mmCIF file of C-alpha atoms in Angstrom:
data_model
loop_
_atom_site.group_PDB
_atom_site.id
_atom_site.type_symbol
_atom_site.label_atom_id
_atom_site.label_comp_id
_atom_site.label_asym_id
_atom_site.label_seq_id
_atom_site.Cartn_x
_atom_site.Cartn_y
_atom_site.Cartn_z
ATOM 1 C CA UNK Z 24 -89.782 101.718 -11.010
ATOM 2 C CA UNK Z 25 -86.946 99.685 -12.546
ATOM 3 C CA UNK Z 26 -87.744 97.196 -15.015
ATOM 4 C CA UNK Z 27 -90.753 98.874 -16.516
ATOM 5 C CA UNK Z 28 -90.257 100.498 -19.404
ATOM 6 C CA UNK Z 29 -92.528 103.724 -20.493
ATOM 7 C CA UNK Z 30 -95.463 103.044 -22.570
ATOM 8 C CA UNK Z 31 -94.909 104.963 -26.038
ATOM 9 C CA UNK Z 32 -97.436 107.297 -27.703
ATOM 10 C CA UNK Z 33 -99.762 105.773 -29.576
ATOM 11 C CA UNK Z 34 -99.294 107.022 -33.557
ATOM 12 C CA UNK Z 35 -100.983 106.553 -36.338
ATOM 13 C CA UNK Z 36 -99.453 106.248 -39.846
ATOM 14 C CA UNK Z 37 -100.957 105.949 -43.549
ATOM 15 C CA UNK Z 38 -99.314 104.285 -46.667
ATOM 16 C CA UNK Z 39 -101.018 105.220 -49.654
ATOM 17 C CA UNK Z 40 -99.290 103.917 -53.077
ATOM 18 C CA UNK Z 41 -100.144 104.590 -56.803
ATOM 19 C CA UNK Z 42 -99.229 101.748 -58.637
ATOM 20 C CA UNK Z 43 -99.605 100.680 -62.306
ATOM 21 C CA UNK Z 44 -102.957 99.415 -62.419
ATOM 22 C CA UNK Z 45 -104.569 101.098 -59.138
ATOM 23 C CA UNK Z 46 -103.811 102.507 -55.817
ATOM 24 C CA UNK Z 47 -104.135 101.019 -51.868
ATOM 25 C CA UNK Z 48 -103.925 102.550 -48.434
ATOM 26 C CA UNK Z 49 -102.819 101.290 -45.494
ATOM 27 C CA UNK Z 50 -103.353 102.364 -42.164
ATOM 28 C CA UNK Z 51 -101.704 101.617 -38.970
ATOM 29 C CA UNK Z 52 -101.569 101.988 -35.205
ATOM 30 C CA UNK Z 53 -98.501 101.978 -33.297
ATOM 31 C CA UNK Z 54 -100.009 99.995 -30.858
ATOM 32 C CA UNK Z 55 -102.403 97.660 -32.759
ATOM 33 C CA UNK Z 56 -100.506 97.373 -36.186
ATOM 34 C CA UNK Z 57 -102.687 97.073 -39.619
ATOM 35 C CA UNK Z 58 -105.923 98.655 -38.467
ATOM 36 C CA UNK Z 59 -107.581 99.448 -42.320
ATOM 37 C CA UNK Z 60 -106.170 98.307 -46.099
ATOM 38 C CA UNK Z 61 -108.233 99.313 -48.900
ATOM 39 C CA UNK Z 62 -107.551 98.788 -52.962
ATOM 40 C CA UNK Z 63 -108.775 100.076 -55.720
ATOM 41 C CA UNK Z 64 -108.254 98.924 -59.335
ATOM 42 C CA UNK Z 65 -108.820 99.878 -62.527
ATOM 43 C CA UNK Z 66 -110.968 97.463 -64.950
ATOM 44 C CA UNK Z 67 -108.185 95.445 -67.558
ATOM 45 C CA UNK Z 68 -108.388 97.549 -70.676
ATOM 46 C CA UNK Z 69 -105.992 99.324 -72.866
ATOM 47 C CA UNK Z 70 -106.366 102.953 -72.357
ATOM 48 C CA UNK Z 71 -104.599 106.047 -73.747
ATOM 49 C CA UNK Z 72 -102.174 107.425 -71.101
ATOM 50 C CA UNK Z 73 -104.136 110.463 -70.089
ATOM 51 C CA UNK Z 74 -107.073 108.454 -69.120
ATOM 52 C CA UNK Z 75 -104.733 106.255 -67.374
ATOM 53 C CA UNK Z 76 -103.516 108.639 -65.302
ATOM 54 C CA UNK Z 77 -106.954 110.240 -64.634
ATOM 55 C CA UNK Z 78 -108.219 106.533 -63.548
ATOM 56 C CA UNK Z 79 -105.190 105.862 -61.314
ATOM 57 C CA UNK Z 80 -106.082 109.078 -59.317
ATOM 58 C CA UNK Z 81 -109.577 108.459 -59.051
ATOM 59 C CA UNK Z 82 -108.431 104.777 -57.998
ATOM 60 C CA UNK Z 83 -106.329 106.440 -55.264
ATOM 61 C CA UNK Z 84 -108.944 108.611 -54.021
ATOM 62 C CA UNK Z 85 -111.612 105.783 -53.790
ATOM 63 C CA UNK Z 86 -108.545 103.874 -51.973
ATOM 64 C CA UNK Z 87 -108.044 106.522 -49.285
ATOM 65 C CA UNK Z 88 -112.244 106.808 -48.768
ATOM 66 C CA UNK Z 89 -112.360 102.892 -48.072
ATOM 67 C CA UNK Z 90 -109.648 103.164 -45.694
ATOM 68 C CA UNK Z 91 -110.812 106.072 -43.649
ATOM 69 C CA UNK Z 92 -113.777 104.685 -42.964
ATOM 70 C CA UNK Z 93 -112.546 101.201 -41.946
ATOM 71 C CA UNK Z 94 -110.184 102.861 -39.501
ATOM 72 C CA UNK Z 95 -112.658 105.382 -38.090
ATOM 73 C CA UNK Z 96 -115.374 102.518 -37.392
ATOM 74 C CA UNK Z 97 -112.178 101.065 -35.622
ATOM 75 C CA UNK Z 98 -111.847 104.210 -33.385
ATOM 76 C CA UNK Z 99 -108.455 105.122 -35.140
ATOM 77 C CA UNK Z 100 -107.459 109.186 -34.361
ATOM 78 C CA UNK Z 101 -105.454 111.557 -36.442
ATOM 79 C CA UNK Z 102 -102.835 110.184 -39.109
ATOM 80 C CA UNK Z 103 -99.581 111.759 -38.093
ATOM 81 C CA UNK Z 104 -97.539 111.135 -41.269
ATOM 82 C CA UNK Z 105 -98.510 109.553 -44.518
ATOM 83 C CA UNK Z 106 -96.084 107.978 -46.855
ATOM 84 C CA UNK Z 107 -96.799 107.838 -50.613
ATOM 85 C CA UNK Z 108 -94.951 105.338 -52.658
ATOM 86 C CA UNK Z 109 -95.033 106.132 -56.439
ATOM 87 C CA UNK Z 110 -94.585 102.193 -58.464
ATOM 88 C CA UNK Z 111 -93.576 102.266 -61.743
ATOM 89 C CA UNK Z 112 -94.070 103.362 -64.421
ATOM 90 C CA UNK Z 113 -95.010 106.561 -62.586
ATOM 91 C CA UNK Z 114 -91.472 106.749 -60.826
ATOM 92 C CA UNK Z 115 -87.822 106.018 -61.954
ATOM 93 C CA UNK Z 116 -84.930 105.511 -59.633
ATOM 94 C CA UNK Z 117 -80.994 105.383 -59.761
ATOM 95 C CA UNK Z 118 -78.509 104.142 -57.575
ATOM 96 C CA UNK Z 119 -75.541 106.571 -57.552
ATOM 97 C CA UNK Z 120 -71.944 106.120 -56.184
ATOM 98 C CA UNK Z 121 -69.165 108.516 -55.415
ATOM 99 C CA UNK Z 122 -65.969 107.793 -53.972
ATOM 100 C CA UNK Z 123 -63.026 109.937 -52.367
ATOM 101 C CA UNK Z 124 -59.803 108.632 -51.223
ATOM 102 C CA UNK Z 125 -57.337 110.514 -48.904
ATOM 103 C CA UNK Z 126 -53.290 110.843 -48.622
ATOM 104 C CA UNK Z 127 -53.499 108.985 -45.244
ATOM 105 C CA UNK Z 128 -56.062 107.755 -42.700
ATOM 106 C CA UNK Z 129 -58.841 110.500 -42.181
ATOM 107 C CA UNK Z 130 -61.549 110.787 -39.478
ATOM 108 C CA UNK Z 131 -65.124 110.457 -41.473
ATOM 109 C CA UNK Z 132 -67.484 113.197 -40.321
ATOM 110 C CA UNK Z 133 -70.804 113.513 -41.076
ATOM 111 C CA UNK Z 134 -69.937 116.682 -43.386
ATOM 112 C CA UNK Z 135 -67.598 114.328 -45.397
ATOM 113 C CA UNK Z 136 -70.685 112.057 -46.199
ATOM 114 C CA UNK Z 137 -73.162 114.994 -47.111
ATOM 115 C CA UNK Z 138 -70.626 116.343 -49.213
ATOM 116 C CA UNK Z 139 -69.592 112.886 -51.300
ATOM 117 C CA UNK Z 140 -73.657 112.392 -51.519
ATOM 118 C CA UNK Z 141 -73.842 115.347 -53.298
ATOM 119 C CA UNK Z 142 -71.174 114.788 -55.470
ATOM 120 C CA UNK Z 143 -73.100 111.498 -56.493
ATOM 121 C CA UNK Z 144 -76.081 113.297 -56.856
ATOM 122 C CA UNK Z 145 -74.565 115.464 -59.244
ATOM 123 C CA UNK Z 146 -74.280 112.519 -61.417
ATOM 124 C CA UNK Z 147 -77.634 111.685 -62.385
ATOM 125 C CA UNK Z 148 -78.242 110.689 -66.076
ATOM 126 C CA UNK Z 149 -81.675 108.937 -66.452
ATOM 127 C CA UNK Z 150 -83.973 111.294 -64.006
ATOM 128 C CA UNK Z 151 -85.809 114.859 -64.375
ATOM 129 C CA UNK Z 152 -83.438 116.846 -61.076
ATOM 130 C CA UNK Z 153 -86.667 119.233 -60.979
ATOM 131 C CA UNK Z 154 -89.040 115.891 -60.616
ATOM 132 C CA UNK Z 155 -86.896 114.343 -57.950
ATOM 133 C CA UNK Z 156 -89.130 113.422 -55.301
ATOM 134 C CA UNK Z 157 -86.767 111.508 -52.594
ATOM 135 C CA UNK Z 158 -82.439 111.447 -52.316
ATOM 136 C CA UNK Z 159 -81.468 108.995 -49.612
ATOM 137 C CA UNK Z 160 -77.717 107.508 -48.518
ATOM 138 C CA UNK Z 161 -78.251 103.673 -48.892
ATOM 139 C CA UNK Z 162 -74.693 102.541 -48.114
ATOM 140 C CA UNK Z 163 -71.723 103.966 -46.601
ATOM 141 C CA UNK Z 164 -68.125 102.390 -47.210
ATOM 142 C CA UNK Z 165 -64.869 102.903 -45.349
ATOM 143 C CA UNK Z 166 -61.877 101.047 -46.806
ATOM 144 C CA UNK Z 167 -64.414 99.168 -49.616
ATOM 145 C CA UNK Z 168 -66.424 97.638 -46.407
ATOM 146 C CA UNK Z 169 -70.177 98.419 -45.936
ATOM 147 C CA UNK Z 170 -70.255 100.357 -42.486
ATOM 148 C CA UNK Z 171 -73.564 101.215 -40.465
ATOM 149 C CA UNK Z 172 -71.885 103.714 -38.208
ATOM 150 C CA UNK Z 173 -69.022 105.119 -40.224
ATOM 151 C CA UNK Z 174 -68.993 108.465 -38.391
ATOM 152 C CA UNK Z 175 -66.032 109.055 -36.468
ATOM 153 C CA UNK Z 176 -64.311 106.336 -37.890
ATOM 154 C CA UNK Z 177 -61.008 106.470 -39.734
ATOM 155 C CA UNK Z 178 -60.191 105.107 -43.352
ATOM 156 C CA UNK Z 179 -58.493 105.413 -46.693
ATOM 157 C CA UNK Z 180 -61.230 105.792 -48.572
ATOM 158 C CA UNK Z 181 -64.832 106.785 -48.493
ATOM 159 C CA UNK Z 182 -67.805 105.702 -50.827
ATOM 160 C CA UNK Z 183 -71.078 106.972 -50.462
ATOM 161 C CA UNK Z 184 -74.016 105.288 -52.362
ATOM 162 C CA UNK Z 185 -77.459 107.569 -53.061
ATOM 163 C CA UNK Z 186 -80.873 106.108 -54.057
ATOM 164 C CA UNK Z 187 -83.089 108.875 -55.939
ATOM 165 C CA UNK Z 188 -86.225 108.990 -57.454
ATOM 166 C CA UNK Z 189 -87.991 111.218 -59.872
ATOM 167 C CA UNK Z 190 -92.110 110.890 -60.303
ATOM 168 C CA UNK Z 191 -94.286 111.743 -63.170
ATOM 169 C CA UNK Z 192 -95.227 115.507 -63.019
ATOM 170 C CA UNK Z 193 -99.050 114.703 -63.086
ATOM 171 C CA UNK Z 194 -99.465 111.947 -61.116
ATOM 172 C CA UNK Z 195 -97.200 113.897 -58.732
ATOM 173 C CA UNK Z 196 -99.056 116.483 -58.841
ATOM 174 C CA UNK Z 197 -102.711 114.806 -58.298
ATOM 175 C CA UNK Z 198 -101.548 112.430 -55.425
ATOM 176 C CA UNK Z 199 -100.575 115.497 -53.477
ATOM 177 C CA UNK Z 200 -103.644 117.467 -53.850
ATOM 178 C CA UNK Z 201 -105.803 114.261 -53.108
ATOM 179 C CA UNK Z 202 -103.843 113.653 -49.682
ATOM 180 C CA UNK Z 203 -103.545 117.317 -48.953
ATOM 181 C CA UNK Z 204 -107.685 117.107 -49.015
ATOM 182 C CA UNK Z 205 -108.465 113.808 -47.078
ATOM 183 C CA UNK Z 206 -105.445 114.187 -44.500
ATOM 184 C CA UNK Z 207 -105.169 118.446 -44.565
ATOM 185 C CA UNK Z 208 -102.510 119.912 -42.335
ATOM 186 C CA UNK Z 209 -100.412 116.321 -42.451
ATOM 187 C CA UNK Z 210 -97.123 115.851 -43.295
ATOM 188 C CA UNK Z 211 -96.407 113.631 -46.547
ATOM 189 C CA UNK Z 212 -93.021 112.022 -47.138
ATOM 190 C CA UNK Z 213 -92.262 110.748 -50.981
ATOM 191 C CA UNK Z 214 -91.159 107.284 -51.352
ATOM 192 C CA UNK Z 215 -90.450 105.820 -54.958
ATOM 193 C CA UNK Z 216 -91.067 102.074 -55.403
ATOM 194 C CA UNK Z 217 -87.218 101.531 -55.666
ATOM 195 C CA UNK Z 218 -86.883 102.337 -52.252
ATOM 196 C CA UNK Z 219 -89.946 100.436 -50.770
ATOM 197 C CA UNK Z 220 -88.567 97.557 -52.567
ATOM 198 C CA UNK Z 221 -85.001 98.615 -50.691
ATOM 199 C CA UNK Z 222 -86.844 98.864 -47.205
ATOM 200 C CA UNK Z 223 -88.368 95.444 -48.390
ATOM 201 C CA UNK Z 224 -85.289 93.619 -48.684
ATOM 202 C CA UNK Z 225 -83.302 95.116 -45.841
ATOM 203 C CA UNK Z 226 -85.838 93.956 -43.595
ATOM 204 C CA UNK Z 227 -85.941 89.933 -44.460
ATOM 205 C CA UNK Z 228 -82.834 88.869 -43.028
ATOM 206 C CA UNK Z 229 -82.159 85.899 -45.364
ATOM 207 C CA UNK Z 230 -82.116 86.784 -48.266
ATOM 208 C CA UNK Z 231 -79.132 86.354 -50.351
ATOM 209 C CA UNK Z 232 -76.765 89.034 -50.886
ATOM 210 C CA UNK Z 233 -77.120 88.775 -54.807
ATOM 211 C CA UNK Z 234 -79.860 88.719 -56.410
ATOM 212 C CA UNK Z 235 -82.459 89.459 -59.380
ATOM 213 C CA UNK Z 236 -85.851 90.499 -57.891
ATOM 214 C CA UNK Z 237 -89.145 90.691 -60.213
ATOM 215 C CA UNK Z 238 -91.665 92.316 -58.714
ATOM 216 C CA UNK Z 239 -95.157 92.119 -60.473
ATOM 217 C CA UNK Z 240 -97.635 94.946 -60.479
ATOM 218 C CA UNK Z 241 -101.381 94.732 -62.363
ATOM 219 C CA UNK Z 242 -100.100 96.925 -65.521
ATOM 220 C CA UNK Z 243 -96.327 96.695 -65.361
ATOM 221 C CA UNK Z 244 -93.869 95.035 -63.287
ATOM 222 C CA UNK Z 245 -90.118 95.888 -62.051
ATOM 223 C CA UNK Z 246 -86.455 93.980 -62.182
ATOM 224 C CA UNK Z 247 -84.039 94.705 -59.443
ATOM 225 C CA UNK Z 248 -80.326 93.596 -59.331
ATOM 226 C CA UNK Z 249 -79.243 93.528 -55.918
ATOM 227 C CA UNK Z 250 -75.582 93.364 -55.527
ATOM 228 C CA UNK Z 251 -73.918 92.505 -51.416
ATOM 229 C CA UNK Z 252 -77.285 94.122 -50.410
ATOM 230 C CA UNK Z 253 -77.301 97.084 -52.618
ATOM 231 C CA UNK Z 254 -79.990 97.974 -55.243
ATOM 232 C CA UNK Z 255 -77.482 98.079 -58.084
ATOM 233 C CA UNK Z 256 -79.953 98.382 -60.919
ATOM 234 C CA UNK Z 257 -83.400 98.525 -61.727
ATOM 235 C CA UNK Z 258 -85.622 98.542 -65.071
ATOM 236 C CA UNK Z 259 -89.472 98.303 -65.810
ATOM 237 C CA UNK Z 260 -91.257 95.873 -67.604
ATOM 238 C CA UNK Z 261 -94.390 96.911 -69.497
ATOM 239 C CA UNK Z 262 -96.358 93.721 -68.506
ATOM 240 C CA UNK Z 263 -98.131 92.575 -65.507
ATOM 241 C CA UNK Z 264 -100.453 89.863 -64.119
ATOM 242 C CA UNK Z 265 -103.433 91.689 -65.582
ATOM 243 C CA UNK Z 266 -102.107 90.962 -68.881
ATOM 244 C CA UNK Z 267 -100.840 87.337 -67.663
ATOM 245 C CA UNK Z 268 -104.098 86.230 -66.682
ATOM 246 C CA UNK Z 269 -106.041 87.398 -69.454
ATOM 247 C CA UNK Z 270 -103.690 85.054 -71.879
ATOM 248 C CA UNK Z 271 -104.476 82.597 -69.237
ATOM 249 C CA UNK Z 272 -108.215 82.070 -69.345
ATOM 250 C CA UNK Z 273 -111.318 83.755 -71.092
ATOM 251 C CA UNK Z 274 -113.286 84.264 -67.643
ATOM 252 C CA UNK Z 275 -113.267 87.558 -65.958
ATOM 253 C CA UNK Z 276 -110.119 88.640 -64.093
ATOM 254 C CA UNK Z 277 -111.988 87.910 -60.725
ATOM 255 C CA UNK Z 278 -112.805 84.143 -62.267
ATOM 256 C CA UNK Z 279 -109.307 83.763 -63.829
ATOM 257 C CA UNK Z 280 -107.675 84.453 -60.113
ATOM 258 C CA UNK Z 281 -109.580 81.716 -58.554
ATOM 259 C CA UNK Z 282 -108.927 79.283 -61.055
ATOM 260 C CA UNK Z 283 -105.318 80.169 -60.648
ATOM 261 C CA UNK Z 284 -105.484 79.884 -56.714
ATOM 262 C CA UNK Z 285 -107.086 76.732 -57.128
ATOM 263 C CA UNK Z 286 -104.696 75.037 -59.570
ATOM 264 C CA UNK Z 287 -101.722 76.567 -57.258
ATOM 265 C CA UNK Z 288 -103.470 74.635 -54.297
ATOM 266 C CA UNK Z 289 -104.097 71.411 -56.505
ATOM 267 C CA UNK Z 290 -107.559 71.852 -55.915
ATOM 268 C CA UNK Z 291 -108.638 72.456 -59.639
ATOM 269 C CA UNK Z 292 -109.816 69.742 -61.807
ATOM 270 C CA UNK Z 293 -107.345 67.756 -64.736
ATOM 271 C CA UNK Z 294 -108.946 69.690 -67.543
ATOM 272 C CA UNK Z 295 -109.100 73.115 -66.159
ATOM 273 C CA UNK Z 296 -105.200 72.982 -65.112
ATOM 274 C CA UNK Z 297 -104.368 71.973 -68.383
ATOM 275 C CA UNK Z 298 -105.962 74.347 -69.755
ATOM 276 C CA UNK Z 299 -104.841 76.858 -67.818
ATOM 277 C CA UNK Z 300 -100.967 75.425 -68.797
ATOM 278 C CA UNK Z 301 -101.544 75.216 -72.577
ATOM 279 C CA UNK Z 302 -102.906 78.693 -72.468
ATOM 280 C CA UNK Z 303 -99.803 79.638 -70.681
ATOM 281 C CA UNK Z 304 -97.281 77.668 -73.106
ATOM 282 C CA UNK Z 305 -99.091 79.600 -76.395
ATOM 283 C CA UNK Z 306 -97.858 83.111 -74.402
ATOM 284 C CA UNK Z 307 -94.868 82.242 -73.115
ATOM 285 C CA UNK Z 308 -92.329 82.983 -75.603
ATOM 286 C CA UNK Z 309 -94.211 86.629 -75.906
ATOM 287 C CA UNK Z 310 -93.630 86.668 -72.132
ATOM 288 C CA UNK Z 311 -90.282 85.804 -71.843
ATOM 289 C CA UNK Z 312 -88.996 87.913 -74.746
ATOM 290 C CA UNK Z 313 -90.656 91.077 -72.509
ATOM 291 C CA UNK Z 314 -88.453 89.813 -69.673
ATOM 292 C CA UNK Z 315 -85.520 89.413 -72.233
ATOM 293 C CA UNK Z 316 -85.374 92.457 -73.306
ATOM 294 C CA UNK Z 317 -85.324 93.824 -69.451
ATOM 295 C CA UNK Z 318 -82.371 91.562 -68.949
ATOM 296 C CA UNK Z 319 -80.443 92.667 -71.915
ATOM 297 C CA UNK Z 320 -80.463 96.228 -70.619
ATOM 298 C CA UNK Z 321 -79.385 95.121 -66.950
ATOM 299 C CA UNK Z 322 -76.690 92.463 -68.878
ATOM 300 C CA UNK Z 323 -75.079 96.153 -70.357
ATOM 301 C CA UNK Z 324 -73.497 96.643 -66.464
ATOM 302 C CA UNK Z 325 -72.584 92.442 -65.703
ATOM 303 C CA UNK Z 326 -74.057 89.235 -65.995
ATOM 304 C CA UNK Z 327 -76.677 88.569 -63.627
ATOM 305 C CA UNK Z 328 -76.814 86.388 -59.998
ATOM 306 C CA UNK Z 329 -78.108 83.098 -60.167
ATOM 307 C CA UNK Z 330 -80.801 83.644 -57.447
ATOM 308 C CA UNK Z 331 -84.139 85.272 -58.621
ATOM 309 C CA UNK Z 332 -86.821 85.907 -56.047
ATOM 310 C CA UNK Z 333 -90.490 86.637 -57.309
ATOM 311 C CA UNK Z 334 -92.294 89.416 -55.327
ATOM 312 C CA UNK Z 335 -95.873 88.172 -56.597
ATOM 313 C CA UNK Z 336 -99.346 86.787 -55.969
ATOM 314 C CA UNK Z 337 -98.606 82.811 -55.089
ATOM 315 C CA UNK Z 338 -101.137 81.643 -57.520
ATOM 316 C CA UNK Z 339 -98.671 82.915 -60.316
ATOM 317 C CA UNK Z 340 -95.718 81.633 -58.936
ATOM 318 C CA UNK Z 341 -95.896 78.280 -60.167
ATOM 319 C CA UNK Z 342 -96.109 79.411 -64.013
ATOM 320 C CA UNK Z 343 -93.632 82.191 -63.490
ATOM 321 C CA UNK Z 344 -91.023 79.619 -61.838
ATOM 322 C CA UNK Z 345 -91.549 77.782 -65.222
ATOM 323 C CA UNK Z 346 -90.928 80.973 -67.072
ATOM 324 C CA UNK Z 347 -87.897 82.209 -65.608
ATOM 325 C CA UNK Z 348 -86.061 79.023 -65.212
ATOM 326 C CA UNK Z 349 -86.083 78.480 -69.200
ATOM 327 C CA UNK Z 350 -82.968 77.710 -70.291
ATOM 328 C CA UNK Z 351 -82.830 80.780 -72.501
ATOM 329 C CA UNK Z 352 -82.639 83.180 -69.816
ATOM 330 C CA UNK Z 353 -79.342 81.005 -68.478
ATOM 331 C CA UNK Z 354 -77.037 83.364 -70.690
ATOM 332 C CA UNK Z 355 -77.777 86.258 -68.597
ATOM 333 C CA UNK Z 356 -76.237 85.117 -65.447
ATOM 334 C CA UNK Z 357 -73.062 84.476 -63.943
ATOM 335 C CA UNK Z 358 -72.687 80.780 -64.309
ATOM 336 C CA UNK Z 359 -74.339 80.869 -67.340
ATOM 337 C CA UNK Z 360 -76.858 78.403 -65.761
ATOM 338 C CA UNK Z 361 -81.182 78.881 -65.331
ATOM 339 C CA UNK Z 362 -81.979 81.415 -62.647
ATOM 340 C CA UNK Z 363 -82.759 79.570 -58.966
ATOM 341 C CA UNK Z 364 -86.131 80.723 -58.256
ATOM 342 C CA UNK Z 365 -87.162 81.377 -55.054
ATOM 343 C CA UNK Z 366 -91.023 83.320 -53.712
ATOM 344 C CA UNK Z 367 -90.763 85.717 -51.551
ATOM 345 C CA UNK Z 368 -93.039 83.790 -48.972
ATOM 346 C CA UNK Z 369 -90.321 81.573 -48.686
ATOM 347 C CA UNK Z 370 -88.001 83.709 -46.572
ATOM 348 C CA UNK Z 371 -87.735 84.447 -42.645
ATOM 349 C CA UNK Z 372 -87.300 87.779 -40.675
ATOM 350 C CA UNK Z 373 -89.790 89.981 -41.474
ATOM 351 C CA UNK Z 374 -93.774 90.440 -40.850
ATOM 352 C CA UNK Z 375 -93.963 91.463 -44.663
ATOM 353 C CA UNK Z 376 -93.407 88.016 -45.790
ATOM 354 C CA UNK Z 377 -96.618 87.257 -44.246
ATOM 355 C CA UNK Z 378 -98.258 89.113 -46.804
ATOM 356 C CA UNK Z 379 -96.303 88.179 -49.945
ATOM 357 C CA UNK Z 380 -99.537 87.444 -51.848
ATOM 358 C CA UNK Z 381 -99.948 91.125 -51.750
ATOM 359 C CA UNK Z 382 -96.732 92.859 -52.830
ATOM 360 C CA UNK Z 383 -98.172 96.147 -52.245
ATOM 361 C CA UNK Z 384 -99.342 95.357 -48.364
ATOM 362 C CA UNK Z 385 -95.801 93.857 -47.726
ATOM 363 C CA UNK Z 386 -94.152 97.003 -48.703
ATOM 364 C CA UNK Z 387 -96.440 99.041 -47.054
ATOM 365 C CA UNK Z 388 -95.586 96.579 -43.567
ATOM 366 C CA UNK Z 389 -91.875 96.948 -44.504
ATOM 367 C CA UNK Z 390 -91.561 100.639 -44.543
ATOM 368 C CA UNK Z 391 -93.805 101.380 -41.726
ATOM 369 C CA UNK Z 392 -91.674 99.099 -40.006
ATOM 370 C CA UNK Z 393 -88.711 100.763 -41.006
ATOM 371 C CA UNK Z 394 -89.679 103.926 -40.162
ATOM 372 C CA UNK Z 395 -91.567 102.904 -37.160
ATOM 373 C CA UNK Z 396 -89.984 99.616 -35.878
ATOM 374 C CA UNK Z 397 -92.261 97.052 -33.851
ATOM 375 C CA UNK Z 398 -95.730 98.772 -35.424
ATOM 376 C CA UNK Z 399 -96.638 95.620 -37.051
ATOM 377 C CA UNK Z 400 -95.189 92.840 -34.724
#
């Protein structure tokens, strides 16, 4: 009958994530959106890398089991696809670009784009070609202008940008075994944290075209540079909110989180708020040095955009905004001015921004809505 659309087939998807300090698993239903979400985090302590990896893989096992149990209790069916996001420090990424100029206008074909993408990938510098988990074309430009549908158009120059990522061998092998054990005969698609961030920023309509993003993880973080909407550079930072919280309070991490939440909402006592700010002031110089090292690496390309987007728990935003607006960071920006700070939750156009307090869940929602539009409405 006219005006009635056929009902789309119901489908189930899972997004698993291995992070610096734990693992998350989210299960989605194409009809009901997010149906289950589980997280398993390692205790806040220093450990050798081999023990850290063992703990991360155990956390993934626990998160999968919790999410499956919750999904089954809600009548969820068989998972059709599992997306595995590997975050820093377990994955690395590069954006590679190749350009060709024609003597006269030429009709752009899919074969020409694919050939140029292969050329770009041949110039990998910082990744291990044997451990590549993904490579994807993230931008095609004709005559210097980004074009969403280049095939069939004519141009004198063609430029293709490719995002490539690799993964720690031990983490990759262990993650694949865990997913195969719990989701047998289910296709698994790898994604890096850089690719997840790319979907997060493209799924959010009013982000600026040029900015720096700092994504806080539990043990490690990442700084990204976005230029004209394209992920231009990325650098890991060996500090996360677990270490930050441990410097703010002598309480156990859960209690420190609660204190920060109350302070951010203006509900804590003046004495508690003063103590938190005093502890942060004592740790601020060292924190600033950690990020200055990362910004120095990014500065080797060119000066950074003046806008900085924080993707971090809301409770940390007041303190982090103070940190990144320090005058000594202004030497990194184009205009030699302090960064203008905005929290990801302040932006519009994406369901993911509603979950900005949980960057991993926000990334999962953005990814699933990019791969399967309309799943989370």
